[in-house]
mmCIF file of C-alpha atoms in Angstrom:
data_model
loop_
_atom_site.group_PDB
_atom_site.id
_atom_site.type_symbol
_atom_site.label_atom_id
_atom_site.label_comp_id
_atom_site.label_asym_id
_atom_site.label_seq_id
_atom_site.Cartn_x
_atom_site.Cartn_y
_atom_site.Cartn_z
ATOM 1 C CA UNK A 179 18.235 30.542 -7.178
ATOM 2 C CA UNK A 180 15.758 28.581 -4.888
ATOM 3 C CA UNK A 181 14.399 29.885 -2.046
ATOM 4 C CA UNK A 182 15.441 27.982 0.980
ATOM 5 C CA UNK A 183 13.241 25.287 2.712
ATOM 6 C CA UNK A 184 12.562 26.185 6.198
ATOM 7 C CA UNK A 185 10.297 24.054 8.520
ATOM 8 C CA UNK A 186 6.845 24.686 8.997
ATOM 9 C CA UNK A 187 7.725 26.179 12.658
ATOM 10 C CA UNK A 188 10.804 28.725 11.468
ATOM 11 C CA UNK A 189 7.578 30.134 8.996
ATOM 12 C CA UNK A 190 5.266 30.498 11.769
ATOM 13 C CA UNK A 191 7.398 32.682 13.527
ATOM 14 C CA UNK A 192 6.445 35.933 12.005
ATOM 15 C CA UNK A 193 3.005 35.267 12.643
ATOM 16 C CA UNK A 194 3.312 34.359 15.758
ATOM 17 C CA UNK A 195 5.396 37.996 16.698
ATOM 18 C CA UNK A 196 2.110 39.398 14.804
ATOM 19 C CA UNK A 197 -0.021 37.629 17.772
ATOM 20 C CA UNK A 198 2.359 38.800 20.144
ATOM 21 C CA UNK A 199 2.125 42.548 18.858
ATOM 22 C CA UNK A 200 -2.291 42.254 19.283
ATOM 23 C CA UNK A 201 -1.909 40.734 22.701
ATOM 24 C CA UNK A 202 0.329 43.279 23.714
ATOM 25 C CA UNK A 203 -1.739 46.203 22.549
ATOM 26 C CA UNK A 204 -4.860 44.315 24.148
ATOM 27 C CA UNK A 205 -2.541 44.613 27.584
ATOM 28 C CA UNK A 206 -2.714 48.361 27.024
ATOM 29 C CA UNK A 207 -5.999 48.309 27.856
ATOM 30 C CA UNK A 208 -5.862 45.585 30.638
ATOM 31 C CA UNK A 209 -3.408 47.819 31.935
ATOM 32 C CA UNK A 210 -5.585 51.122 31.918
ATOM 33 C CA UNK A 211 -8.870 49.350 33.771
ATOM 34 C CA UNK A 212 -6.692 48.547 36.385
ATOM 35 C CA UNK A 213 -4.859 52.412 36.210
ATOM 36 C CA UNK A 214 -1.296 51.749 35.548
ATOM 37 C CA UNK A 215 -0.889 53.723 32.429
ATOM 38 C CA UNK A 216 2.889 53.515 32.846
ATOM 39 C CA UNK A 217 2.403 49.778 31.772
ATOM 40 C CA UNK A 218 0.139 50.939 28.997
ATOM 41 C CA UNK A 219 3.137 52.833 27.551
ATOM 42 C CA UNK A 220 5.035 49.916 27.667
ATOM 43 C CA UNK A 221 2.855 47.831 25.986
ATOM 44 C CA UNK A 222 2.498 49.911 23.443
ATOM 45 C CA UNK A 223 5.728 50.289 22.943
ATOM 46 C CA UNK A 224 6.477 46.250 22.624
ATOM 47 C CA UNK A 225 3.592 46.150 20.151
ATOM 48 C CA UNK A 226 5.609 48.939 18.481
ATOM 49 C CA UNK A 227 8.620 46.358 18.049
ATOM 50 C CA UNK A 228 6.772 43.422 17.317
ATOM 51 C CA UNK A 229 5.086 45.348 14.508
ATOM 52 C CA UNK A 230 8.684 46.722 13.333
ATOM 53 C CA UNK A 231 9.654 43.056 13.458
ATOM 54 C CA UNK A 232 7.425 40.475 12.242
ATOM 55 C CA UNK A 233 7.716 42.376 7.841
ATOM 56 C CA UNK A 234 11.583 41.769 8.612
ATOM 57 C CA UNK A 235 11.621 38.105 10.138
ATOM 58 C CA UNK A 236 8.167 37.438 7.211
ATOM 59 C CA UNK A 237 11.522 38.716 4.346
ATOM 60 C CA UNK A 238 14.085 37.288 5.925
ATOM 61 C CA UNK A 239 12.874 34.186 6.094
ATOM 62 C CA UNK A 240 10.743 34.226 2.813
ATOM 63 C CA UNK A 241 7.732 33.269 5.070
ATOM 64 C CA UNK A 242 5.709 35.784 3.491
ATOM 65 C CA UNK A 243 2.084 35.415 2.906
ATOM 66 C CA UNK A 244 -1.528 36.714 2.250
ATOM 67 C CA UNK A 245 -2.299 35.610 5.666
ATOM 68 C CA UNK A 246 0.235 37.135 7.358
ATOM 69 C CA UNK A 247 0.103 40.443 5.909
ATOM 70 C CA UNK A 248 -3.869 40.526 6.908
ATOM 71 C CA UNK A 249 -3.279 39.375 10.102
ATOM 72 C CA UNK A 250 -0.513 42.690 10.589
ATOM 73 C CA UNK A 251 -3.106 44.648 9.297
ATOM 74 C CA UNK A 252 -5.910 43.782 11.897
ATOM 75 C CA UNK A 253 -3.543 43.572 14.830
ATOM 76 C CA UNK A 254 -2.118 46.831 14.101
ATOM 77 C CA UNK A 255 -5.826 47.966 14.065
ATOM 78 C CA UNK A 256 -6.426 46.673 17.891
ATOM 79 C CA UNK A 257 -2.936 47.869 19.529
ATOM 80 C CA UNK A 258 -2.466 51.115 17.688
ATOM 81 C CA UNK A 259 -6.313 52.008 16.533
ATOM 82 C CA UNK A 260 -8.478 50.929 19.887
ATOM 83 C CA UNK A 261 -6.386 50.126 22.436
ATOM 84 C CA UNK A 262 -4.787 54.030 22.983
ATOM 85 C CA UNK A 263 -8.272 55.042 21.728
ATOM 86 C CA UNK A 264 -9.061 53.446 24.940
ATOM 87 C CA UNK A 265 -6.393 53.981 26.865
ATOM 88 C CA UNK A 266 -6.398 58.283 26.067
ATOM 89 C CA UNK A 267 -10.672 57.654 26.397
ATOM 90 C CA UNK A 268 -10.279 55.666 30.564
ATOM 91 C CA UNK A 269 -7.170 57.943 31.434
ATOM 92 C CA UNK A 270 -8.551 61.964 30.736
ATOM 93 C CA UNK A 271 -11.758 61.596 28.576
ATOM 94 C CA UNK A 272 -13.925 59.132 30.635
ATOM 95 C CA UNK A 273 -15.849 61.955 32.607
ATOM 96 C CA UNK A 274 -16.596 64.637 29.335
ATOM 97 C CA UNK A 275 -19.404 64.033 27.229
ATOM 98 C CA UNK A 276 -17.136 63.924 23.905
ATOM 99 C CA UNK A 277 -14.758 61.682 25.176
ATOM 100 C CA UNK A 278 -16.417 58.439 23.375
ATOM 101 C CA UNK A 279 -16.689 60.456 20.091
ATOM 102 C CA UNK A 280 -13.036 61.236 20.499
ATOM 103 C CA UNK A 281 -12.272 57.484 21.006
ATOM 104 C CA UNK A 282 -14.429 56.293 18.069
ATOM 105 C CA UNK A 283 -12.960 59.465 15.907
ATOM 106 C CA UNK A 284 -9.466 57.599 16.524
ATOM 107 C CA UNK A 285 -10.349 54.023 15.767
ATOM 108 C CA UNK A 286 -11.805 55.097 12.794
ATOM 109 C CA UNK A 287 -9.260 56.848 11.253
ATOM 110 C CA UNK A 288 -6.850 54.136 12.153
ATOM 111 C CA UNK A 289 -8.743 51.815 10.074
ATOM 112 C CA UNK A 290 -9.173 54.372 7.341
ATOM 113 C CA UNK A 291 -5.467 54.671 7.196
ATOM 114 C CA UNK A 292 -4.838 50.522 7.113
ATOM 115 C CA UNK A 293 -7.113 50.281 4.252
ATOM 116 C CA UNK A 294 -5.334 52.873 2.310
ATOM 117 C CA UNK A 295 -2.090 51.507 2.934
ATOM 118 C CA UNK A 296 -3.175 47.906 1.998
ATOM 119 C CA UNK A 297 -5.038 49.249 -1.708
ATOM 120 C CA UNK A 298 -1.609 51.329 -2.099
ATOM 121 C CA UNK A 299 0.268 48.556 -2.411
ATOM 122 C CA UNK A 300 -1.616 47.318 -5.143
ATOM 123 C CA UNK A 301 -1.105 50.376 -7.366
ATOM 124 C CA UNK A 302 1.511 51.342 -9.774
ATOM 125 C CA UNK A 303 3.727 53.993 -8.501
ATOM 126 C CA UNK A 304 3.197 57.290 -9.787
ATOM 127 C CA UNK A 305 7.052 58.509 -9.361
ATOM 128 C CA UNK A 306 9.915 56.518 -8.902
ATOM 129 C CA UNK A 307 10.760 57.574 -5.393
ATOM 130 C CA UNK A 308 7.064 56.668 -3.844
ATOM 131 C CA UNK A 309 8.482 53.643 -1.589
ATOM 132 C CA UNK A 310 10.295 56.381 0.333
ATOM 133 C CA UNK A 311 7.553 57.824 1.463
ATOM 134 C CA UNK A 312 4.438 56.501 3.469
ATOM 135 C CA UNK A 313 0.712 58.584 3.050
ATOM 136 C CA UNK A 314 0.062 59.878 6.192
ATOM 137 C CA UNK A 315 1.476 59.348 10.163
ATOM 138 C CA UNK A 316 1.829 55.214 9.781
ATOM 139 C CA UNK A 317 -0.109 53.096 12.763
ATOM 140 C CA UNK A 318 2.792 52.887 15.516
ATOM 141 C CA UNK A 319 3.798 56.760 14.978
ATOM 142 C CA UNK A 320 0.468 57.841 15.329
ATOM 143 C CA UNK A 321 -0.396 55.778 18.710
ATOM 144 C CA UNK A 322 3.139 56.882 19.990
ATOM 145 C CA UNK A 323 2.230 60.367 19.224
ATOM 146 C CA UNK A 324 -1.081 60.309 20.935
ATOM 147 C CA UNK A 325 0.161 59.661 23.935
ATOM 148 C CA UNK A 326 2.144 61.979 24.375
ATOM 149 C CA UNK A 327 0.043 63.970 27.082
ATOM 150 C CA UNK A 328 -0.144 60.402 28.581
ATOM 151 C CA UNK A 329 4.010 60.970 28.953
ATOM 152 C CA UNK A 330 4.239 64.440 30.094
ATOM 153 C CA UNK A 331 2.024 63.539 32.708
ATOM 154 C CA UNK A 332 3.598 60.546 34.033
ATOM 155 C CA UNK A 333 6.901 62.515 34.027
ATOM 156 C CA UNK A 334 6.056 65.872 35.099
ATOM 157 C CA UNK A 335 2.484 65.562 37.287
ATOM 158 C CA UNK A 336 -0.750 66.743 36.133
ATOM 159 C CA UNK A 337 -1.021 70.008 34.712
ATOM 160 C CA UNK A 338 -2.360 72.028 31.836
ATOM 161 C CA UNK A 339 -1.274 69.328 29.341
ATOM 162 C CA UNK A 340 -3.479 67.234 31.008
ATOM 163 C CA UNK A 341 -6.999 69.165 30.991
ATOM 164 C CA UNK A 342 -9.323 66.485 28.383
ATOM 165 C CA UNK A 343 -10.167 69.396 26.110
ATOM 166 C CA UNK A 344 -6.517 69.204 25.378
ATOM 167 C CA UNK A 345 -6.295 65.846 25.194
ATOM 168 C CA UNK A 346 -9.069 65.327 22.882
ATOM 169 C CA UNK A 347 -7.900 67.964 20.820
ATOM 170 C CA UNK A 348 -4.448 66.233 20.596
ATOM 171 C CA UNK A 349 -5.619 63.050 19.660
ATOM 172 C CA UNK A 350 -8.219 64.663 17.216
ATOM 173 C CA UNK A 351 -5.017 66.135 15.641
ATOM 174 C CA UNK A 352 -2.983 63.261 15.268
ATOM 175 C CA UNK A 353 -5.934 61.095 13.855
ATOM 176 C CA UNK A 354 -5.969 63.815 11.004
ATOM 177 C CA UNK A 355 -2.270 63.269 10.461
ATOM 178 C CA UNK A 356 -3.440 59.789 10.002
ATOM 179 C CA UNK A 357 -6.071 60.190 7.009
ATOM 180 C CA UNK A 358 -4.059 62.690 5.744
ATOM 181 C CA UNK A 359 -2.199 62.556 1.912
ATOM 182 C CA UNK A 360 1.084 63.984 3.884
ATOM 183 C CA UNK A 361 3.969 61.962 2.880
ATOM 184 C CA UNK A 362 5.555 60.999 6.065
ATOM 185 C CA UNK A 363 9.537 59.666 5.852
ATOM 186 C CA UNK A 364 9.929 55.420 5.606
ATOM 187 C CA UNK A 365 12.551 54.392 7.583
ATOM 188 C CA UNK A 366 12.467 51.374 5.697
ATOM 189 C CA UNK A 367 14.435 52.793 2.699
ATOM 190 C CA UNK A 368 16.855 54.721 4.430
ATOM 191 C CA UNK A 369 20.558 54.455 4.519
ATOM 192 C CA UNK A 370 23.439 55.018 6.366
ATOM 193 C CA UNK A 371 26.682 56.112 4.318
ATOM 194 C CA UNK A 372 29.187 53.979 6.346
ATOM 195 C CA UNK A 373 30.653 57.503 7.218
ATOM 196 C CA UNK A 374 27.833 58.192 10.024
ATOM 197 C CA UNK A 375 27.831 54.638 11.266
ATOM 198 C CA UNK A 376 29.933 55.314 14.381
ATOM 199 C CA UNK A 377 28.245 58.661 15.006
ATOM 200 C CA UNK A 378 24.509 56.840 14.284
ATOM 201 C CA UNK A 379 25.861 54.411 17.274
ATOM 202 C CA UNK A 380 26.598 56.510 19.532
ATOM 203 C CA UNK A 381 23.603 58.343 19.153
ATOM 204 C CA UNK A 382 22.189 55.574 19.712
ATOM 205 C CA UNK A 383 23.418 55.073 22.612
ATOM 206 C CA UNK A 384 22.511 58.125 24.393
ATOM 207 C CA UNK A 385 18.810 57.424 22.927
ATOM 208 C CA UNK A 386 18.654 54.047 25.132
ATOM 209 C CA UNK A 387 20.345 55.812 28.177
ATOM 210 C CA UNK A 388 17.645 58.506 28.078
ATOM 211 C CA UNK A 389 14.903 55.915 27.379
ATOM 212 C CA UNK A 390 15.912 53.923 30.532
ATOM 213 C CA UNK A 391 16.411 57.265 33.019
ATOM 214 C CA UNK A 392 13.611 59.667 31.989
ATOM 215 C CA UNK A 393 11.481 57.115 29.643
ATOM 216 C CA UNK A 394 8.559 58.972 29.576
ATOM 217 C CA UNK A 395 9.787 61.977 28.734
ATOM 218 C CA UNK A 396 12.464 60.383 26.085
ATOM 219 C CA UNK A 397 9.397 59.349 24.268
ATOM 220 C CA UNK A 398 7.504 62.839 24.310
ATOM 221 C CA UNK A 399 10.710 63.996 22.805
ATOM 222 C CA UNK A 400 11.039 61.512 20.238
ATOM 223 C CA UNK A 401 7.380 61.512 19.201
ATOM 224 C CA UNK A 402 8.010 65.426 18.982
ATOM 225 C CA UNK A 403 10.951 65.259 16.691
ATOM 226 C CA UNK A 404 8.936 62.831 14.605
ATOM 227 C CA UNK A 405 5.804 65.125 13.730
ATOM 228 C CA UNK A 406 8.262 67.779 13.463
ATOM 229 C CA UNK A 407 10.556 65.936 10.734
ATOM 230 C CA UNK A 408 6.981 66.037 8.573
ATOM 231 C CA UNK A 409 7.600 69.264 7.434
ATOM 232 C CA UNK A 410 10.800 68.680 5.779
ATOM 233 C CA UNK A 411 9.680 65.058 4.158
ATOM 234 C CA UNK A 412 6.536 67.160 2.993
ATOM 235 C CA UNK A 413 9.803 69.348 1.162
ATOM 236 C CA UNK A 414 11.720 66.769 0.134
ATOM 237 C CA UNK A 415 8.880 65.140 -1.569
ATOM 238 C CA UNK A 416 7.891 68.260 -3.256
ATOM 239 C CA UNK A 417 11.727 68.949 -4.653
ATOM 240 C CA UNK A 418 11.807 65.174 -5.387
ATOM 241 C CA UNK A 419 8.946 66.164 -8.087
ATOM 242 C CA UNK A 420 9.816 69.000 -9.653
ATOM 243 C CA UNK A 421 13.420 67.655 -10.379
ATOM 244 C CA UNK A 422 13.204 64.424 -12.407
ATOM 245 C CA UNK A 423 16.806 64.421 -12.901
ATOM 246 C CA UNK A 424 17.329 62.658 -9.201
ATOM 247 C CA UNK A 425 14.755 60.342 -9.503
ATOM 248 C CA UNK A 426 17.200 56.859 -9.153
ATOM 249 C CA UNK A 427 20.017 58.212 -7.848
ATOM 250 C CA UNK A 428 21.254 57.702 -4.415
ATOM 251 C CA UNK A 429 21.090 60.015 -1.575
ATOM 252 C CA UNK A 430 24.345 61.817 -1.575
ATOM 253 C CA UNK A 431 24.008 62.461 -5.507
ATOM 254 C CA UNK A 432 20.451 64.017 -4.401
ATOM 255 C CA UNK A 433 22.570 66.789 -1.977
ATOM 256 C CA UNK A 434 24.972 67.318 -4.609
ATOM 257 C CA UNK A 435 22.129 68.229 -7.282
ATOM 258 C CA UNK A 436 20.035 70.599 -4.783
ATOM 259 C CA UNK A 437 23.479 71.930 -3.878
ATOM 260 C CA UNK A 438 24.280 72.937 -7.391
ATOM 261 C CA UNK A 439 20.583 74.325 -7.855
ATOM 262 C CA UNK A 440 20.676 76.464 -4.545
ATOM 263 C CA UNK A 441 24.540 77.735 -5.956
ATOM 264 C CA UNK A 442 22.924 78.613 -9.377
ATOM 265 C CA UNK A 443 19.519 80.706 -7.517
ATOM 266 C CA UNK A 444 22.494 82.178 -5.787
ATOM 267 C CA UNK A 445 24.699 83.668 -8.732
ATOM 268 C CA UNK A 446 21.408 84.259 -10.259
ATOM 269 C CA UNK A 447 21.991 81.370 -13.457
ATOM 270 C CA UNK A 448 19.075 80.337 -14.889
ATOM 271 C CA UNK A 449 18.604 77.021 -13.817
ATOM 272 C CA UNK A 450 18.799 74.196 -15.990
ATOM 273 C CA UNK A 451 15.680 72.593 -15.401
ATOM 274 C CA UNK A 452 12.446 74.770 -14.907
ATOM 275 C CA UNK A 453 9.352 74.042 -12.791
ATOM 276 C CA UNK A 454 7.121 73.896 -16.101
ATOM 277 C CA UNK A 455 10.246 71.386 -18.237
ATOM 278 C CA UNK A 456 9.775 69.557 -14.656
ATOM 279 C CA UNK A 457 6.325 69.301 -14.396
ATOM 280 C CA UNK A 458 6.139 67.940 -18.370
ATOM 281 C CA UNK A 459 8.922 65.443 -17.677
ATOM 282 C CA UNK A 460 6.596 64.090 -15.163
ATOM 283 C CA UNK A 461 3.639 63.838 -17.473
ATOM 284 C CA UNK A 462 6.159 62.188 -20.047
ATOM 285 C CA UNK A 463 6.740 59.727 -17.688
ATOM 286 C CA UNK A 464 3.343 59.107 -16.278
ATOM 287 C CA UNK A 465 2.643 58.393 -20.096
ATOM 288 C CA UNK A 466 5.556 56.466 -20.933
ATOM 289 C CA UNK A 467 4.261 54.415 -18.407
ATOM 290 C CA UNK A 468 1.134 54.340 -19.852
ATOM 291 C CA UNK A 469 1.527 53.708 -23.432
ATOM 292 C CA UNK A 470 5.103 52.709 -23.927
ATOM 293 C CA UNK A 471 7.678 54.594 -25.632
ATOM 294 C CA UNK A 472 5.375 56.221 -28.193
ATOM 295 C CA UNK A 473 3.747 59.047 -26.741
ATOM 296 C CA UNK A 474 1.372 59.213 -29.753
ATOM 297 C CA UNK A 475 -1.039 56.964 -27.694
ATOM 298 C CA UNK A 476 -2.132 59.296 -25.752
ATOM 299 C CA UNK A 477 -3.961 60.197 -29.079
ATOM 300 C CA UNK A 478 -5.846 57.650 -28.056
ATOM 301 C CA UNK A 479 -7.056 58.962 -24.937
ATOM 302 C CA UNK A 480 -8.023 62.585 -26.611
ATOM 303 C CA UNK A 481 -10.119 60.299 -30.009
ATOM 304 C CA UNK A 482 -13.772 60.819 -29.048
ATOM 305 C CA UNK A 483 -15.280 57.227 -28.439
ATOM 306 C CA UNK A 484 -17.440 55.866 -31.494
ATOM 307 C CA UNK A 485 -16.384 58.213 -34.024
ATOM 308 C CA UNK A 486 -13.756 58.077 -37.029
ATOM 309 C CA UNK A 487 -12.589 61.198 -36.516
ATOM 310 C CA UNK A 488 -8.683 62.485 -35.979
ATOM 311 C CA UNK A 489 -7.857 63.845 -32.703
ATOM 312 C CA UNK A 490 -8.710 67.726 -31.995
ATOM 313 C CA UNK A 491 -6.202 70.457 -31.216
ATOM 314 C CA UNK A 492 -5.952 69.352 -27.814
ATOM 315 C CA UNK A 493 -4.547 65.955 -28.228
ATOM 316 C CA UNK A 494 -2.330 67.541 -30.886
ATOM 317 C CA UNK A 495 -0.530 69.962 -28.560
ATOM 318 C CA UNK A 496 -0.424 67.211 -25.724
ATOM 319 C CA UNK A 497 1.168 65.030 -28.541
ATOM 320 C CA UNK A 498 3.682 68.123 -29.110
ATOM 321 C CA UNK A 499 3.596 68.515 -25.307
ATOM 322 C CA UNK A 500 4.623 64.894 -25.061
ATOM 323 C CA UNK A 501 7.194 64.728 -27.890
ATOM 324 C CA UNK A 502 8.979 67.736 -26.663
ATOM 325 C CA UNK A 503 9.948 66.016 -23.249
ATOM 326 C CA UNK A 504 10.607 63.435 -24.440
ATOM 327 C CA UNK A 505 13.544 64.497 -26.411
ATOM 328 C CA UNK A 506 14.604 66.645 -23.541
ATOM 329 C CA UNK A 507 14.462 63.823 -21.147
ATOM 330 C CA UNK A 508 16.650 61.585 -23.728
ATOM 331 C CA UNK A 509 19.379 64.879 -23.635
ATOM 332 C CA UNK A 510 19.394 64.167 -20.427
#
């Protein structure tokens, strides 16, 4: 099936919402000089969407290109890297001598983090599941996040939460979170059983009503239950490795299996599949991947270079290693 022939305007568009998403994070900063930081929320928050839109609309309309996804990449740098660098830097660090450093500290990681996510999507996936799963607080979570001082303030008054030794230490923390090898939920592979569609809507719903009537503090709180749903993605994504058997199955067939396996540690049943079967199933996979269904190239790997010699007893027990899971995996 072709893909459809759309005008050279209809393509442009996703660019051009990637332009709109740098000129609104550049506002941010406009904003700030001129020391209405509740319009730097804002236009941080419409670079947010822009950014959230511009992959769909590129998809949608098969409009993607090299370009485009470069271009996403540096804008995301200016409105979610240096503009709340500046922003957090003019609002509560300008008169402290580490305020600068903070601000650079920031940028820096922002653009550490881009260029990891832009070489990651040039690699192989190690495990099945990886696309659920970003490395690290993506851009717009992490500028959202930093401002959340910014929020309480503008909500509640000055106050202890914003003192600049707090401030910098808050953004210090989230720029961590940033550079970090925590996997962090995508929202772009979840799904919504049809089930929870109604309740999804209505929550919703309340989410705009508090957005519009306390927005400030509706964003602290959603920026809070974001860094604290890392914790149970870092979880999920260490059950999701030491039990191959749900890698590929839906969502609800996950539950079902970690269901069983918390039932079983219950009654006190051994379980079925073991940490160290786990772990090997892995490794058969990783070399499956490698060197095809015969696990005997790994032989290969073990051969010392330049020499005619047979493998040692290392590469033999890997082989055995290898075999063994192998046939367990096929039981499976």
């Amino acid at each position: 099936m072709t893909a459809p022939n759309y005008r050279a305007g209809v393509r442009l568009l996703p660019n051009a919402v990637t332009v709109l998403a740098l000129c609104s994070g550049l506002s941010a900063v406009y904003f700030a000089i001129g020391g209405r930081f509740e319009l730097c929320v804002a236009a941080v928050g419409a670079a947010a969407l822009c950014d959230a839109l511009d992959g769909r609309l590129a998809r949608l309309l098969d409009a993607t290109t090299r370009i485009g996804a470069e271009l996403d990449s540096l804008a995301d740098l200016v409105s979610f890297g240096v503009a709340p660098a500046l922003v957090l830097y003019i609002w509560a660090l300008e008169g402290s001598r580490y305020g600068w450093i903070v601000a650079l500290v920031f940028a820096v990681c922002m653009m550490l983090r881009l260029a990891r996510f832009n070489t990651l999507l040039d690699e192989v996936d190690e495990f099945p599941f990886t696309r659920e799963f970003f490395v690290g607080v993506p851009a717009p979570a992490a500028a959202m996040s930093a401002g959340i001082p910014l929020y309480v303030t503008l909500h509640f008054g000055p106050g202890w939460w914003s003192a600049p030794p707090l401030v910098a230490a808050w953004a210090l923390i989230v720029a961590s979170l940033m550079v970090s090898r925590l996997p962090t939920l995508s929202f772009k592979s979840v799904r919504v059983s049809p089930n929870y569609i109604a309740p999804l809507l209505v929550l919703v719903a309340i989410a705009a009503a508090v957005l519009i009537t306390v927005p400030f503090l509706g964003l602290g709180i959603v920026a809070l239950v974001y860094l604290c749903s890392v914790p149970y993605t870092v979880h999920r994504h260490h059950w999701l490795t030491q039990h191959p058997e749900a890698w590929g199955v839906p969502v609800r067939e996950r539950r079902a299996i970690a269901r069983a396996a918390r039932s079983a540690r219950r009654l006190g049943l051994r379980s079925p599949l073991r940490h160290r079967v786990a772990g090997r199933a892995s490794a058969v996979a990783r070399a499956v991947r490698r060197f095809g269904d015969d696990p005997t190239g790994v032989m290969q790997r073990h051969a010392r270079p330049g020499t005619g010699r047979a493998p040692g007893p290392a590469a033999q027990s890997a082989r055995n290693r290898l075999r063994l899971g192998l046939r367990r995996a096929r039981r499976r």
